[in-house]
């Protein structure tokens, strides 16, 4: 069974008739990397919202590990916790993701939601801050950070849950060369370690390095 399966999925925003996603079918195997390309407005972010259970097909089906992801299914708190633990989502704009007063709490938020013990939360959060080179920012307010720092914090918050699938929406957008390099290396390691990646990017080198499969919207 494929990990991710879209079957003839269409989507229109509420109150609109225009289909933003039209009859899209797609399968993705565990450990594969799908690169999603397409001009601005082609539906990349909309597709990612569906894959992350933040929007639901108006037609067709989305199966994750054999389970259909619907509003009703995710309406059950146990299901939604499990799903969001397995699928992590890095938004294009980290400002939308960051809402805690301290970087430490931002990264600790997911593990706390998962009901881990205080000691486990502390350990995981510290590991993640170290991994992304942001341990020195632990007590800072996320909204005071630079764009590149915010991206690291947002990614650390995603990785703190150790998801199987990581969905990244234009992760290079607005980043300086050094942070791009770091992020590109990190994504290659994730792939190496067997994670399933879904990445929207216009970057040919990143695609070259990662893609097993390419979807052009
Ligand atoms: N909240 C929304 N309400 C209505 N239309 C939207 C909304 N968000 C995006 N759209 C429209 O959906 C289409 C696809 O947008 P989007 O998924 O953001 O594309 P991309 O990420 O590829 O730039 C665009 O035509 C956009 O205007
Ligand atoms: Mg987008």
Short mmCIF file of C-alpha atoms and ligand atoms in Angstrom, two decimals:
data_model
loop_
_atom_site.label_atom_id
_atom_site.label_comp_id
_atom_site.label_asym_id
_atom_site.label_seq_id
_atom_site.Cartn_x
_atom_site.Cartn_y
_atom_site.Cartn_z
CA UNK A 1 0.00 0.00 0.00
CA UNK A 2 1.34 3.46 -0.91
CA UNK A 3 1.77 5.90 1.95
CA UNK A 4 -0.02 8.71 0.16
CA UNK A 5 -2.69 8.37 -2.47
CA UNK A 6 -4.80 11.07 -4.12
CA UNK A 7 -7.58 9.69 -6.26
CA UNK A 8 -9.10 12.11 -8.75
CA UNK A 9 -9.01 15.00 -6.28
CA UNK A 10 -10.60 18.35 -7.08
CA UNK A 11 -10.75 21.39 -4.85
CA UNK A 12 -12.50 24.78 -4.88
CA UNK A 13 -12.29 27.30 -2.05
CA UNK A 14 -15.50 27.72 -0.02
CA UNK A 15 -18.03 29.87 -1.86
CA UNK A 16 -16.11 29.61 -5.15
CA UNK A 17 -16.89 27.48 -8.18
CA UNK A 18 -13.47 27.65 -9.87
CA UNK A 19 -11.50 24.44 -9.28
CA UNK A 20 -8.01 25.24 -8.03
CA UNK A 21 -7.06 21.54 -8.10
CA UNK A 22 -8.54 19.59 -11.00
CA UNK A 23 -8.86 15.81 -11.02
CA UNK A 24 -5.44 15.19 -9.55
CA UNK A 25 -4.31 11.61 -8.97
CA UNK A 26 -1.01 10.79 -7.34
CA UNK A 27 0.71 8.06 -5.36
CA UNK A 28 3.79 8.44 -3.22
CA UNK A 29 5.73 5.59 -1.64
CA UNK A 30 7.34 5.62 1.80
CA UNK A 31 10.77 7.20 1.79
CA UNK A 32 10.29 8.89 -1.56
CA UNK A 33 10.66 12.57 -2.29
CA UNK A 34 8.05 14.34 -4.38
CA UNK A 35 9.00 17.74 -5.76
CA UNK A 36 6.03 19.93 -6.69
CA UNK A 37 6.58 22.62 -9.28
CA UNK A 38 4.32 25.20 -10.84
CA UNK A 39 3.91 28.94 -11.31
CA UNK A 40 2.54 31.16 -8.59
CA UNK A 41 -1.16 30.50 -8.24
CA UNK A 42 -0.95 26.99 -9.74
CA UNK A 43 -2.22 25.38 -6.53
CA UNK A 44 0.92 24.16 -4.70
CA UNK A 45 -0.07 25.58 -1.33
CA UNK A 46 -3.67 24.45 -1.77
CA UNK A 47 -2.46 20.91 -2.48
CA UNK A 48 -0.26 21.04 0.63
CA UNK A 49 -3.22 22.17 2.75
CA UNK A 50 -5.11 19.10 1.55
CA UNK A 51 -2.15 16.78 2.22
CA UNK A 52 -1.95 18.19 5.74
CA UNK A 53 -5.64 17.85 6.48
CA UNK A 54 -6.28 21.61 6.58
CA UNK A 55 -8.57 21.47 3.53
CA UNK A 56 -10.56 18.59 2.10
CA UNK A 57 -11.27 17.52 -1.50
CA UNK A 58 -14.65 18.60 -2.84
CA UNK A 59 -14.40 15.55 -5.11
CA UNK A 60 -12.16 12.50 -5.02
CA UNK A 61 -10.31 10.93 -2.11
CA UNK A 62 -7.14 11.42 -0.10
CA UNK A 63 -5.80 8.26 1.50
CA UNK A 64 -2.97 8.38 4.02
CA UNK A 65 -1.55 4.96 4.85
CA UNK A 66 -4.82 3.47 3.65
CA UNK A 67 -7.09 5.72 5.75
CA UNK A 68 -9.27 8.30 4.04
CA UNK A 69 -8.54 11.73 5.47
CA UNK A 70 -11.82 13.59 5.83
CA UNK A 71 -13.08 16.42 7.99
CA UNK A 72 -15.10 13.89 9.96
CA UNK A 73 -12.10 11.61 10.53
CA UNK A 74 -9.87 14.45 11.72
CA UNK A 75 -12.74 15.78 13.83
CA UNK A 76 -11.92 12.97 16.25
CA UNK A 77 -9.13 14.36 18.40
CA UNK A 78 -7.26 11.04 18.69
CA UNK A 79 -7.16 10.73 14.88
CA UNK A 80 -6.03 14.28 14.31
CA UNK A 81 -3.24 14.01 16.91
CA UNK A 82 -1.97 10.83 15.33
CA UNK A 83 -2.19 12.26 11.80
CA UNK A 84 -0.43 15.52 12.69
CA UNK A 85 2.27 13.58 14.51
CA UNK A 86 2.94 11.57 11.35
CA UNK A 87 2.77 14.43 8.86
CA UNK A 88 4.70 17.65 9.53
CA UNK A 89 4.12 20.87 7.60
CA UNK A 90 6.55 23.72 7.14
CA UNK A 91 4.52 26.71 5.93
CA UNK A 92 6.07 28.98 3.35
CA UNK A 93 5.76 31.92 5.72
CA UNK A 94 7.05 30.96 9.19
CA UNK A 95 5.25 33.98 10.70
CA UNK A 96 1.99 32.05 10.32
CA UNK A 97 3.40 29.15 12.34
CA UNK A 98 5.14 30.95 15.18
CA UNK A 99 2.85 32.02 17.98
CA UNK A 100 4.71 31.37 21.24
CA UNK A 101 6.52 34.04 23.23
CA UNK A 102 9.78 32.07 23.45
CA UNK A 103 11.65 30.01 20.88
CA UNK A 104 11.96 27.18 23.43
CA UNK A 105 8.18 27.00 23.90
CA UNK A 106 7.63 27.14 20.15
CA UNK A 107 9.71 23.99 19.66
CA UNK A 108 8.36 22.33 22.83
CA UNK A 109 4.74 22.95 21.84
CA UNK A 110 4.24 19.81 19.74
CA UNK A 111 5.95 17.41 22.16
CA UNK A 112 3.86 18.87 25.02
CA UNK A 113 0.69 18.31 22.96
CA UNK A 114 1.75 14.71 22.48
CA UNK A 115 1.63 14.19 26.22
CA UNK A 116 5.33 13.39 26.69
CA UNK A 117 6.81 13.79 30.17
CA UNK A 118 8.47 17.10 31.11
CA UNK A 119 11.89 15.45 31.00
CA UNK A 120 11.26 14.03 27.52
CA UNK A 121 9.93 17.35 26.26
CA UNK A 122 13.00 19.13 27.64
CA UNK A 123 15.39 16.63 26.04
CA UNK A 124 13.69 16.60 22.64
CA UNK A 125 13.43 20.35 22.51
CA UNK A 126 17.10 20.84 23.40
CA UNK A 127 18.16 18.24 20.82
CA UNK A 128 16.13 20.02 18.16
CA UNK A 129 17.46 23.47 19.07
CA UNK A 130 21.01 22.06 18.83
CA UNK A 131 20.30 20.32 15.55
CA UNK A 132 19.23 23.60 13.96
CA UNK A 133 21.95 25.69 15.59
CA UNK A 134 19.50 27.84 17.50
CA UNK A 135 20.19 26.83 21.12
CA UNK A 136 21.35 30.38 21.83
CA UNK A 137 17.95 31.71 20.71
CA UNK A 138 15.96 29.56 23.18
CA UNK A 139 14.80 32.50 25.31
CA UNK A 140 14.25 34.94 22.46
CA UNK A 141 10.87 35.96 21.10
CA UNK A 142 10.33 34.36 17.66
CA UNK A 143 8.88 37.55 16.14
CA UNK A 144 12.14 39.41 16.80
CA UNK A 145 14.22 36.97 14.75
CA UNK A 146 15.47 37.28 11.18
CA UNK A 147 13.71 35.40 8.38
CA UNK A 148 16.37 32.69 8.29
CA UNK A 149 16.25 32.23 12.07
CA UNK A 150 12.46 32.03 11.99
CA UNK A 151 12.69 29.34 9.35
CA UNK A 152 15.04 27.32 11.54
CA UNK A 153 12.71 27.69 14.53
CA UNK A 154 9.68 26.66 12.47
CA UNK A 155 11.52 23.64 11.08
CA UNK A 156 12.77 22.68 14.57
CA UNK A 157 9.15 22.84 15.78
CA UNK A 158 8.10 20.51 12.95
CA UNK A 159 10.96 18.08 13.54
CA UNK A 160 10.39 17.98 17.31
CA UNK A 161 7.50 15.60 16.59
CA UNK A 162 9.74 13.35 14.49
CA UNK A 163 7.15 13.08 11.68
CA UNK A 164 7.39 10.38 9.00
CA UNK A 165 6.36 12.76 6.25
CA UNK A 166 7.61 16.32 6.00
CA UNK A 167 5.81 18.73 3.68
CA UNK A 168 7.77 21.89 2.89
CA UNK A 169 6.22 24.79 0.99
CA UNK A 170 8.91 26.71 -0.92
CA UNK A 171 11.42 26.22 1.90
CA UNK A 172 14.12 28.28 0.14
CA UNK A 173 11.94 31.34 -0.44
CA UNK A 174 13.48 34.42 1.12
CA UNK A 175 16.50 32.59 2.58
CA UNK A 176 20.12 33.69 2.27
CA UNK A 177 22.69 31.40 0.64
CA UNK A 178 24.05 30.03 3.90
CA UNK A 179 20.64 29.05 5.26
CA UNK A 180 19.73 27.49 1.88
CA UNK A 181 22.87 25.41 2.01
CA UNK A 182 22.12 24.29 5.55
CA UNK A 183 18.51 23.45 4.69
CA UNK A 184 19.43 21.63 1.47
CA UNK A 185 21.91 19.47 3.41
CA UNK A 186 19.38 18.82 6.13
CA UNK A 187 16.73 17.69 3.63
CA UNK A 188 19.23 15.36 1.95
CA UNK A 189 19.95 13.79 5.36
CA UNK A 190 16.24 13.40 6.07
CA UNK A 191 15.80 11.59 2.79
CA UNK A 192 18.82 9.42 3.53
CA UNK A 193 17.28 8.50 6.87
CA UNK A 194 14.14 7.23 5.13
CA UNK A 195 11.72 10.12 5.64
CA UNK A 196 9.09 10.84 3.02
CA UNK A 197 9.43 14.39 1.68
CA UNK A 198 7.07 16.60 -0.29
CA UNK A 199 8.69 19.84 -1.37
CA UNK A 200 7.40 22.74 -3.45
CA UNK A 201 10.38 24.48 -4.98
CA UNK A 202 11.57 26.41 -8.01
CA UNK A 203 15.16 25.41 -7.22
CA UNK A 204 16.61 23.07 -9.86
CA UNK A 205 19.54 22.00 -7.69
CA UNK A 206 17.30 21.04 -4.81
CA UNK A 207 15.10 19.07 -7.19
CA UNK A 208 18.16 17.38 -8.68
CA UNK A 209 19.41 16.41 -5.23
CA UNK A 210 16.14 15.11 -3.80
CA UNK A 211 13.40 14.26 -6.27
CA UNK A 212 12.28 10.70 -6.94
CA UNK A 213 9.10 12.04 -8.47
CA UNK A 214 8.09 15.43 -9.88
CA UNK A 215 4.59 16.88 -10.10
CA UNK A 216 4.06 19.89 -12.34
CA UNK A 217 0.90 21.79 -11.46
N1 LIG B 1 -8.13 31.42 0.72
C1 LIG B 1 -8.37 31.45 -0.60
N2 LIG B 1 -9.61 31.74 -1.08
C2 LIG B 1 -9.86 31.74 -2.39
N3 LIG B 1 -8.94 31.48 -3.34
C3 LIG B 1 -7.69 31.19 -2.94
C4 LIG B 1 -7.34 31.17 -1.54
N4 LIG B 1 -6.03 30.85 -1.45
C5 LIG B 1 -5.58 30.68 -2.71
N5 LIG B 1 -6.57 30.90 -3.61
C6 LIG B 1 -6.47 30.78 -5.08
O1 LIG B 1 -6.12 29.45 -5.40
C7 LIG B 1 -5.21 29.40 -6.49
C8 LIG B 1 -3.98 28.58 -6.10
O2 LIG B 1 -3.29 29.26 -5.07
P1 LIG B 1 -2.10 28.60 -4.27
O3 LIG B 1 -2.49 27.24 -3.88
O4 LIG B 1 -1.70 29.55 -3.19
O5 LIG B 1 -0.96 28.52 -5.40
P2 LIG B 1 0.63 28.46 -5.29
O6 LIG B 1 0.97 28.00 -3.90
O7 LIG B 1 1.05 27.50 -6.35
O8 LIG B 1 1.13 29.84 -5.57
C9 LIG B 1 -4.92 30.84 -6.85
O9 LIG B 1 -5.72 31.17 -7.95
C10 LIG B 1 -5.31 31.61 -5.62
O10 LIG B 1 -5.74 32.90 -5.95
MG1 LIG B 2 2.17 28.82 -2.46
#
